[in-house]
GROMACS .gro file of C-alpha atoms in nm:
model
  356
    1UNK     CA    1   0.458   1.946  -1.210
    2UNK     CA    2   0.248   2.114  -0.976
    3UNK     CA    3   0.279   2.150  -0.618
    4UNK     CA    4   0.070   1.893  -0.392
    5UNK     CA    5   0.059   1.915  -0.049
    6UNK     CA    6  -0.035   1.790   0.254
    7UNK     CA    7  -0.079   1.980   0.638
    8UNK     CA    8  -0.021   1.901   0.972
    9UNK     CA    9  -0.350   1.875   1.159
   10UNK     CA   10  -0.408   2.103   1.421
   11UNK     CA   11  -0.690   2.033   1.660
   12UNK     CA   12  -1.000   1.906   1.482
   13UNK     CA   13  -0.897   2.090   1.152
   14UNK     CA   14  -0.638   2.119   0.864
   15UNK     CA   15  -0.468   2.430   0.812
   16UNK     CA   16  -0.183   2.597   0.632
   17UNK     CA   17   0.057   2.896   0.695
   18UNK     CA   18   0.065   3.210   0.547
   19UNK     CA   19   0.397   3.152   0.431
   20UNK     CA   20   0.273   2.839   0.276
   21UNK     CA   21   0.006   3.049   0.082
   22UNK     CA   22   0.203   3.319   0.013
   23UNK     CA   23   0.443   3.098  -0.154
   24UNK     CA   24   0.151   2.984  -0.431
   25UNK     CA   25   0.176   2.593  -0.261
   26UNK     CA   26   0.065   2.463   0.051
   27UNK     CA   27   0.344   2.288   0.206
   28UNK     CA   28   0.357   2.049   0.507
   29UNK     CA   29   0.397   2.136   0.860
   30UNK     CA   30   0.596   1.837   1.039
   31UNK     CA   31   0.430   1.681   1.259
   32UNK     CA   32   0.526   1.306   1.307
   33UNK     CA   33   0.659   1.144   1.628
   34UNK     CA   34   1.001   1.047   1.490
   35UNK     CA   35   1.177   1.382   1.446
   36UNK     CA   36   1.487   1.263   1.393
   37UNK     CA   37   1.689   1.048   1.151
   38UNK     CA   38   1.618   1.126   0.758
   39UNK     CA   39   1.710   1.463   0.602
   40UNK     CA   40   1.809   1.565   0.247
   41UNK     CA   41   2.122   1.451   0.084
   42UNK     CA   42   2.159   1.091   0.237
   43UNK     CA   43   2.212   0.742   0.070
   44UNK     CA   44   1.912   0.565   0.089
   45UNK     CA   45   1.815   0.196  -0.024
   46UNK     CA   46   1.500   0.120  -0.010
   47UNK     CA   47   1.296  -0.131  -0.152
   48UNK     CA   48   0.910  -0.205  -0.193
   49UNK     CA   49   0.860  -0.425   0.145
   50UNK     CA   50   0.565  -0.512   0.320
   51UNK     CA   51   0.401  -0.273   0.585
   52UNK     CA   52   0.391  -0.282   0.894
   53UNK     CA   53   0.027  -0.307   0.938
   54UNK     CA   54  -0.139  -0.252   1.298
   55UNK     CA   55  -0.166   0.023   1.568
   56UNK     CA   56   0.003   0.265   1.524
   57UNK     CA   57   0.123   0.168   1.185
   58UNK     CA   58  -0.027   0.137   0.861
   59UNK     CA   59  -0.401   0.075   0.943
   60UNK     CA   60  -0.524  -0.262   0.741
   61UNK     CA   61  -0.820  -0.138   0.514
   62UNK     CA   62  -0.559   0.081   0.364
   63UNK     CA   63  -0.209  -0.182   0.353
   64UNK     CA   64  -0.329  -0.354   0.035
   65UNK     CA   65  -0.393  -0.046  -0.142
   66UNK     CA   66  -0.100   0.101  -0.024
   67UNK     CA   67   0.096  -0.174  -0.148
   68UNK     CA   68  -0.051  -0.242  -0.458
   69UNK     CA   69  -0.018   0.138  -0.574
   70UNK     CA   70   0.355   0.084  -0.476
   71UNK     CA   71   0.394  -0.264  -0.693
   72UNK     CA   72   0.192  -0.080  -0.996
   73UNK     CA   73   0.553   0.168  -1.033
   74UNK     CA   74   0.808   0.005  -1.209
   75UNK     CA   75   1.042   0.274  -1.075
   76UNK     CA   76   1.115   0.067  -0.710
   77UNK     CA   77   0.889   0.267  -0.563
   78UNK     CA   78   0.870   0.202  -0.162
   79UNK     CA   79   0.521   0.124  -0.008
   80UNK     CA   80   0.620   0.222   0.292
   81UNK     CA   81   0.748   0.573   0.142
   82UNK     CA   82   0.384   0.606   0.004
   83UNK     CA   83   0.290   0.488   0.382
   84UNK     CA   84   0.487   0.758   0.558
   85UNK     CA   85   0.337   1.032   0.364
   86UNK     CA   86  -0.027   0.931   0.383
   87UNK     CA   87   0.062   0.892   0.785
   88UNK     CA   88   0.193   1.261   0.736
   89UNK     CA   89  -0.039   1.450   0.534
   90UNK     CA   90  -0.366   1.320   0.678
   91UNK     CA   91  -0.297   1.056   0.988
   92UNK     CA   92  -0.484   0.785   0.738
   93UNK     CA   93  -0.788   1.011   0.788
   94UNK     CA   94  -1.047   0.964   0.418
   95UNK     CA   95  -1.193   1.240   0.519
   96UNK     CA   96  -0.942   1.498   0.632
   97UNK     CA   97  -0.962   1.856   0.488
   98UNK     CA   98  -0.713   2.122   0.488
   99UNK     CA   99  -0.832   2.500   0.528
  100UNK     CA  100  -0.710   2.853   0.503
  101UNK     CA  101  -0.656   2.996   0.831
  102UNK     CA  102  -0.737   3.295   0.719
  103UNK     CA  103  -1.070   3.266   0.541
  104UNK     CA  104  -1.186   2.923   0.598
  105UNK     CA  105  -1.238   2.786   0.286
  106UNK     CA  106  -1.094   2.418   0.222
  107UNK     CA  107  -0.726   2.375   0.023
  108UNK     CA  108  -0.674   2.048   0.009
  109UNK     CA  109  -0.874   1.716   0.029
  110UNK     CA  110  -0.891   1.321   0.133
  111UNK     CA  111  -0.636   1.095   0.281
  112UNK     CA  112  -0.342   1.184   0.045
  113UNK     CA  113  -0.417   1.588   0.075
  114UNK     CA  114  -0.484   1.690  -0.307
  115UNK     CA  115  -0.543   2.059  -0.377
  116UNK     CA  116  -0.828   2.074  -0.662
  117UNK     CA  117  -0.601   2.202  -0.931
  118UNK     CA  118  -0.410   1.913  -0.910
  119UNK     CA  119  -0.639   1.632  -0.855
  120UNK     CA  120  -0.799   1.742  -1.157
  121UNK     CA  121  -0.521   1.660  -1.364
  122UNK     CA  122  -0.344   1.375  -1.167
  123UNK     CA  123  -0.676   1.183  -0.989
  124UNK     CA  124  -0.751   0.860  -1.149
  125UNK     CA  125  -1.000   0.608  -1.128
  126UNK     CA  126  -0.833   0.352  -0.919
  127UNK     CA  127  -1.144   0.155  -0.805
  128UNK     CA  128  -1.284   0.141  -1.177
  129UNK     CA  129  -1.645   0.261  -1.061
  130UNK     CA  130  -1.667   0.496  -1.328
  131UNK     CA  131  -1.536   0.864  -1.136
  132UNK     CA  132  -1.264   0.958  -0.954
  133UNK     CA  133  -1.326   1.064  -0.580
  134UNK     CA  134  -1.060   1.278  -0.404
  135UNK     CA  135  -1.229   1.153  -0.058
  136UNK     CA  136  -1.273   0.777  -0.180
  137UNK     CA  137  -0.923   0.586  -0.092
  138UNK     CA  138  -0.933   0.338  -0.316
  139UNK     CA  139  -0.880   0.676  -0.578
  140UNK     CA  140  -0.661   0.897  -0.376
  141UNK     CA  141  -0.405   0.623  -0.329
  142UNK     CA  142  -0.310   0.458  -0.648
  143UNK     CA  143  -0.336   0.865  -0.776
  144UNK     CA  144  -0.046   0.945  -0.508
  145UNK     CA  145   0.124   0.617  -0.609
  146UNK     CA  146   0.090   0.736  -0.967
  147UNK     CA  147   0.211   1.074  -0.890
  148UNK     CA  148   0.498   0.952  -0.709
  149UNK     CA  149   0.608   0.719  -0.982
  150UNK     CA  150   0.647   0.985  -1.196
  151UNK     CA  151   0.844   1.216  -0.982
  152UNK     CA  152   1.070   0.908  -0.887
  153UNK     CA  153   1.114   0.878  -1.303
  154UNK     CA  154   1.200   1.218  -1.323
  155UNK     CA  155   1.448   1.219  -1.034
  156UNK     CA  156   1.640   0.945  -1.149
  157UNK     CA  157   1.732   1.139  -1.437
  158UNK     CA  158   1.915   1.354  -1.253
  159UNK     CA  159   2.211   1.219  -1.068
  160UNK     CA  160   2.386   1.499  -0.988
  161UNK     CA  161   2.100   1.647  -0.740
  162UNK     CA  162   2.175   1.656  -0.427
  163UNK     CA  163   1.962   1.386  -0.264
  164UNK     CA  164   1.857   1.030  -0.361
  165UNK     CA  165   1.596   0.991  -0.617
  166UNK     CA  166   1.332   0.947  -0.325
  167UNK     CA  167   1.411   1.183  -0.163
  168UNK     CA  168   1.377   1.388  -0.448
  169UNK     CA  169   1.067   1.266  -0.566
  170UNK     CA  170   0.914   1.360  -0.182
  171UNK     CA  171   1.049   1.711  -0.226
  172UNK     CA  172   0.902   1.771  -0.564
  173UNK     CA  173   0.570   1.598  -0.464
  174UNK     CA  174   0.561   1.844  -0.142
  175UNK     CA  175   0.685   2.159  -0.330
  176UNK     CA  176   0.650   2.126  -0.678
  177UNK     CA  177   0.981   2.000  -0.919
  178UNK     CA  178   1.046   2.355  -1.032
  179UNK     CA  179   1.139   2.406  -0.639
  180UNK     CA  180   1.366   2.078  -0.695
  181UNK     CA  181   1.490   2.212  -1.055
  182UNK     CA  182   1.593   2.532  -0.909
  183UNK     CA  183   1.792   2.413  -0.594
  184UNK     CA  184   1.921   2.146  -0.806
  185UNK     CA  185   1.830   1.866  -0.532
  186UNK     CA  186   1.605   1.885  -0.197
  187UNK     CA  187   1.570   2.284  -0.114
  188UNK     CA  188   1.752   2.385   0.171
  189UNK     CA  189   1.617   2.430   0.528
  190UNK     CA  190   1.613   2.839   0.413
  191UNK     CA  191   1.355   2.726   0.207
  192UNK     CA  192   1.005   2.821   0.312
  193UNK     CA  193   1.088   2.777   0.651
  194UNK     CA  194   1.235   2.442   0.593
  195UNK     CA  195   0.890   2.308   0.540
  196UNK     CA  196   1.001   2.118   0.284
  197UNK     CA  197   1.288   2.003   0.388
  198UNK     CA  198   1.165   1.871   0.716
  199UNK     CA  199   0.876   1.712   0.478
  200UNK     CA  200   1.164   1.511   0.328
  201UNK     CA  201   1.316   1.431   0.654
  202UNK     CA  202   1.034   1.341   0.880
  203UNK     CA  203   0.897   1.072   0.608
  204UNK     CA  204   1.236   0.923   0.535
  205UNK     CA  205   1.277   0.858   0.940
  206UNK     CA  206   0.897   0.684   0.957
  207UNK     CA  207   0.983   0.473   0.639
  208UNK     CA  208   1.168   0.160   0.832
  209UNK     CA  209   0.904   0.247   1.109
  210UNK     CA  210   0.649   0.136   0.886
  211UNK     CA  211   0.843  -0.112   0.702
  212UNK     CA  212   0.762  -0.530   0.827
  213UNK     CA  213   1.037  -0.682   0.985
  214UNK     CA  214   1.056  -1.007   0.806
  215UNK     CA  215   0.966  -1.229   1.075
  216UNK     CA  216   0.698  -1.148   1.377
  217UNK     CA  217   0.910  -1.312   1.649
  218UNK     CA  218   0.728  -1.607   1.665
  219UNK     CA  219   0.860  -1.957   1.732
  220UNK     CA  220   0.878  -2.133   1.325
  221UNK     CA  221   0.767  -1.831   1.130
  222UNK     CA  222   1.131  -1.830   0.915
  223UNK     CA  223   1.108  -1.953   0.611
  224UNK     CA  224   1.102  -1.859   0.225
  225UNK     CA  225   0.794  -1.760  -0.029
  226UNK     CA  226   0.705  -1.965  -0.290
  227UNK     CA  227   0.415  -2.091  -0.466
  228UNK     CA  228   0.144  -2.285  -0.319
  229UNK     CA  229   0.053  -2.537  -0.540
  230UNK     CA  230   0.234  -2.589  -0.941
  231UNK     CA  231  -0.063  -2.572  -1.163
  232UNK     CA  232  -0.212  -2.316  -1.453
  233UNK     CA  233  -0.347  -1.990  -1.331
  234UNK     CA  234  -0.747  -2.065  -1.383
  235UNK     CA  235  -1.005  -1.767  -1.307
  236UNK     CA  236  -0.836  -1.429  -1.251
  237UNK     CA  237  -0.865  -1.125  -0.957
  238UNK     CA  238  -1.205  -0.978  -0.989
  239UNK     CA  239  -1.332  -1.172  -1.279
  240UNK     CA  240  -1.702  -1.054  -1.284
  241UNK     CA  241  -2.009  -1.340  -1.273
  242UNK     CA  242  -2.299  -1.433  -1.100
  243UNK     CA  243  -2.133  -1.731  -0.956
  244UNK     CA  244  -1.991  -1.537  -0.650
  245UNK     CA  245  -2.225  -1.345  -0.431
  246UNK     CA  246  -1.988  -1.050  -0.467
  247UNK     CA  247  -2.039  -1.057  -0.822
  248UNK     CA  248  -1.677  -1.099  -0.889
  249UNK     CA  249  -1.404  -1.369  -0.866
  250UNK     CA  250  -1.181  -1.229  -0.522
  251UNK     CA  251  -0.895  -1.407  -0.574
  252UNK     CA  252  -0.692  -1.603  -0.826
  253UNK     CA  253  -0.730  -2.021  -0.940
  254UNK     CA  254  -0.503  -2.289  -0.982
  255UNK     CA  255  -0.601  -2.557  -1.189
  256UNK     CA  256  -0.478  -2.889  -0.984
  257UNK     CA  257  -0.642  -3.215  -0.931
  258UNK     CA  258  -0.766  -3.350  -0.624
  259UNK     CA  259  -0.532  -3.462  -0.363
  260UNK     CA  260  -0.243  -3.191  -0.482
  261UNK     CA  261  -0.034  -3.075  -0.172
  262UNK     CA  262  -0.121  -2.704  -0.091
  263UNK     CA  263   0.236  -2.524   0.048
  264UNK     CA  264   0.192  -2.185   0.290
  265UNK     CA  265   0.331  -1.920   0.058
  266UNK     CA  266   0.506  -1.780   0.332
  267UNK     CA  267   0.553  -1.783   0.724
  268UNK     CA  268   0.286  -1.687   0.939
  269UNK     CA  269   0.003  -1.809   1.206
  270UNK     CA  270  -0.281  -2.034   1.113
  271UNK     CA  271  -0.585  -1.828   1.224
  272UNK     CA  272  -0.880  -2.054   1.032
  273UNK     CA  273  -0.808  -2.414   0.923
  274UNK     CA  274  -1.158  -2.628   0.837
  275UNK     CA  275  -1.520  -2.507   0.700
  276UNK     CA  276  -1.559  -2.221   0.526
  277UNK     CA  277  -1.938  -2.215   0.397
  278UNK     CA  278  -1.885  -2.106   0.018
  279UNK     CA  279  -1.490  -2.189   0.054
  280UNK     CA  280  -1.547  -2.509   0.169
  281UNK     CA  281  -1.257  -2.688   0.367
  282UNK     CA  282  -1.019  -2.329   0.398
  283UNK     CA  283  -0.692  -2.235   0.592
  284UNK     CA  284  -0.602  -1.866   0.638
  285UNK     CA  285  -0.282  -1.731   0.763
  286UNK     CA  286  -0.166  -1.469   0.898
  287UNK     CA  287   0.171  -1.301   0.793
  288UNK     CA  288   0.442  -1.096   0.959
  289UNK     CA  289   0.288  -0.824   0.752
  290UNK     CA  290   0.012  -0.812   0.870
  291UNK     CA  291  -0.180  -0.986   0.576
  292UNK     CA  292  -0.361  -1.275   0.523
  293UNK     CA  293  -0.360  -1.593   0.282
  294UNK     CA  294  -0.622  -1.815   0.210
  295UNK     CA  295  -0.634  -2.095   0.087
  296UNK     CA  296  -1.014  -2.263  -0.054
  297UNK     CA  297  -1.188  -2.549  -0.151
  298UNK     CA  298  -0.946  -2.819  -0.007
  299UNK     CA  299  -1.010  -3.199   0.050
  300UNK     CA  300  -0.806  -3.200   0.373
  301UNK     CA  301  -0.688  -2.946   0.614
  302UNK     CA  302  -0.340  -3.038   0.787
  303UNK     CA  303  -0.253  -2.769   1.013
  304UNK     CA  304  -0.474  -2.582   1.299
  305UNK     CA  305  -0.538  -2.313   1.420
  306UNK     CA  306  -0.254  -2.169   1.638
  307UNK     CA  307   0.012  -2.371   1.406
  308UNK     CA  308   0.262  -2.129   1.316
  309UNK     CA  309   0.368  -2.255   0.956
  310UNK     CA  310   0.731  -2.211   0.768
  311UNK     CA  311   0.703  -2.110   0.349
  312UNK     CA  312   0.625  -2.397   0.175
  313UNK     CA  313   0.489  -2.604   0.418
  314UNK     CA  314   0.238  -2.833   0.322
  315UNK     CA  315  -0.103  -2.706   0.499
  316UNK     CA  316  -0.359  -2.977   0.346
  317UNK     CA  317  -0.480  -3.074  -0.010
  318UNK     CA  318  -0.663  -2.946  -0.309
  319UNK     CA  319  -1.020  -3.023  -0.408
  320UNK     CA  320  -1.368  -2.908  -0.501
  321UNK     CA  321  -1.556  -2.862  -0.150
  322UNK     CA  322  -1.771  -2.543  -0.131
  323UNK     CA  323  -1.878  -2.383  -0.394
  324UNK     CA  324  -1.637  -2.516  -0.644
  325UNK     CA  325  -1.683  -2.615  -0.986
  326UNK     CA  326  -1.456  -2.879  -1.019
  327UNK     CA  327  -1.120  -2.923  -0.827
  328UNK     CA  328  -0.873  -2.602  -0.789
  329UNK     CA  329  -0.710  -2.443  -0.573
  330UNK     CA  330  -0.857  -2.083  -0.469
  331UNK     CA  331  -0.577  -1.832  -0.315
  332UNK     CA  332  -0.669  -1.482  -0.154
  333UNK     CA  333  -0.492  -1.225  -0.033
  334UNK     CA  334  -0.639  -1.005   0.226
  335UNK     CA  335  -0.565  -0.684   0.432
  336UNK     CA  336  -0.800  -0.859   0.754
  337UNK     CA  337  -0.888  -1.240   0.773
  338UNK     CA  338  -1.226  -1.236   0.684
  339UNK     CA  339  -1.424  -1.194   0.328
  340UNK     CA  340  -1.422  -0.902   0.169
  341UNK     CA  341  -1.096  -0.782   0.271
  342UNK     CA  342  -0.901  -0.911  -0.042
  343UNK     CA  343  -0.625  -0.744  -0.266
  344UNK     CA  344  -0.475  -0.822  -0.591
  345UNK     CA  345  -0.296  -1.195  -0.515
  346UNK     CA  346  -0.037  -1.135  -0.816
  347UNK     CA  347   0.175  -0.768  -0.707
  348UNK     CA  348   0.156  -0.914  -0.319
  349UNK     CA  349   0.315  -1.224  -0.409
  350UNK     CA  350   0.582  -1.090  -0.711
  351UNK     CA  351   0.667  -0.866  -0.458
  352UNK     CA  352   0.764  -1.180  -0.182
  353UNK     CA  353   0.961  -1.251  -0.498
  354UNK     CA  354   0.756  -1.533  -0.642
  355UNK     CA  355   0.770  -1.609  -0.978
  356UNK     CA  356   0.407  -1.588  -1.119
   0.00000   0.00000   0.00000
């Protein structure tokens, strides 16, 4: 596979070293705050937890698709892995751009750092619009998640490399598996100046950085994830019609009757509990991750805002208020607490380990 890389940013631009060029990749220059911890060669255990979202973490427009790319790999592949090397190749930035110091001309594109020749053969369509944009996120991200994946697949097969299968996968995403093939695990700090190496390193130290504790602190946030209501799944994510003014369906249905008891999914903070225009009745709250449930079209609210809320506790009761079309309940997931923030309810919620 070919190299992909990613570059430090210096000052207001991206650039990469002569050594880096010279070599036929671009490869990264380290530059996160946590220098230490990490490195090639250790045990690692990681599994595909929710992200730390905030300041100076894992800004929210991008946690959903972070985390959904992540969820979309049946290889265990860690969001906050994918997090750490977004955070390192382009500081979250859509529309960073990587140049040659020497002449100018751009390298390497976007938020995840593609060079041409290999977007071109690993960019997908993530956002299903039609094209695939190297500077559109919604593209660049479930590409690297894709890209990833694959690397992970490949590393597993080879036990005997010296390094864990992520870490592996980083190296070969950063320098190209041939580099990884030839060293027979992470290349050595000799390596291009240790470039890759410290690649490897630096993202495997942000990883629990970026990685949700599983409670915020807060005073009756513990508590498991579960289901909120036991009914059929009705209309699905993103189901297109004119009966939403987004001209899709963005979230999922359960098909209850009136008067079913509505359970929080999950610990968090009630941040909206009562009228919700279209949504009718609605509660929406906030989770140690940083996302957001909501829950639409009830008959009765019972918590308010301010309550912090355990998993499975009941919040209120299923009905048909807003714009409903006979009684359901209407679940969201969102990266922010307002509309138009939502992600895929079904990977968020397998991932919290609930059976759906």
């Amino acid at each position: 596979m070919e190299a992909k890389r990613g570059i430090a940013l210096l000052a207001a631009a991206f650039v990469v070293s002569p050594l880096a060029l010279g070599l036929g990749v671009i490869l990264l220059i380290s530059a996160s705050d946590d220098d230490d911890g990490g490195g090639g060669g250790g045990d690692f255990s990681l599994t595909a937890g929710a992200l730390r979202v905030g300041k100076g973490y894992v800004p929210a427009e991008y946690a959903g698709l972070i985390e959904k790319a992540a969820a979309d790999c049946d290889q265990g592949l860690s969001a906050a892995v994918l997090a750490a090397q977004i955070q390192q190749e382009s500081g979250f930035n859509p529309d960073a751009q990587s140049k040659d110091p020497a002449t100018g001309k751009p390298i390497a594109d976007g938020i995840a750092q593609f060079i041409p020749s290999t977007w071109a053969s690993s960019g997908i369509d993530g956002n299903g619009d039609g094209k695939k944009d190297v500077w559109d996120p919604e593209d660049a991200i479930p590409s690297q998640g894709k890209m990833m994946c694959a690397l992970l697949k490949t590393a597993k097969k080879h036990p005997g490399y010296n390094g864990a299968p992520i870490e592996l996968a980083l190296a070969g995403y950063n320098a190209g598996w041939g580099n990884v093939a030839k060293y027979q695990g992470v290349p050595p700090e000799s390596f291009a100046s240790g470039q890759t190496y410290n690649y490897v390193k630096t993202i495997m130290a942000s990883v629990a950085r970026l990685t949700a504790p599983d409670t915020d602190g807060d005073p009756g946030t513990s508590g498991g994830w579960g289901l909120p209501v036991k009914g059929k799944l009705g209309t699905p994510y993103h189901q297109q019609g004119g009966a939403w003014s987004s001209g899709y369906h963005t979230g999922i249905d359960f098909e209850v009757p009136t008067g079913t008891s509505i359970h929080a999914i999950g610990p968090g903070k009630v941040v909206a509990a009562g009228p919700g225009g279209a949504y009718g009745n609605q509660v929406v709250i906030r989770h140690s991750d940083g996302m957001y449930s909501q829950y639409a079209h009830m008959s009765k609210v019972k918590v308010s805002v301010g309550d912090s809320v355990n998993g499975g506790q009941i919040i209120g009761l299923s009905g048909e208020t807003g714009n409903a079309f006979g009684p359901h309940l209407h679940l969201e997931i969102r990266n922010g607490p307002e509309y138009g923030s939502d992600v895929d309810p079904l990977p968020y919620m397998r991932k919290k380990g609930i059976n759906i």
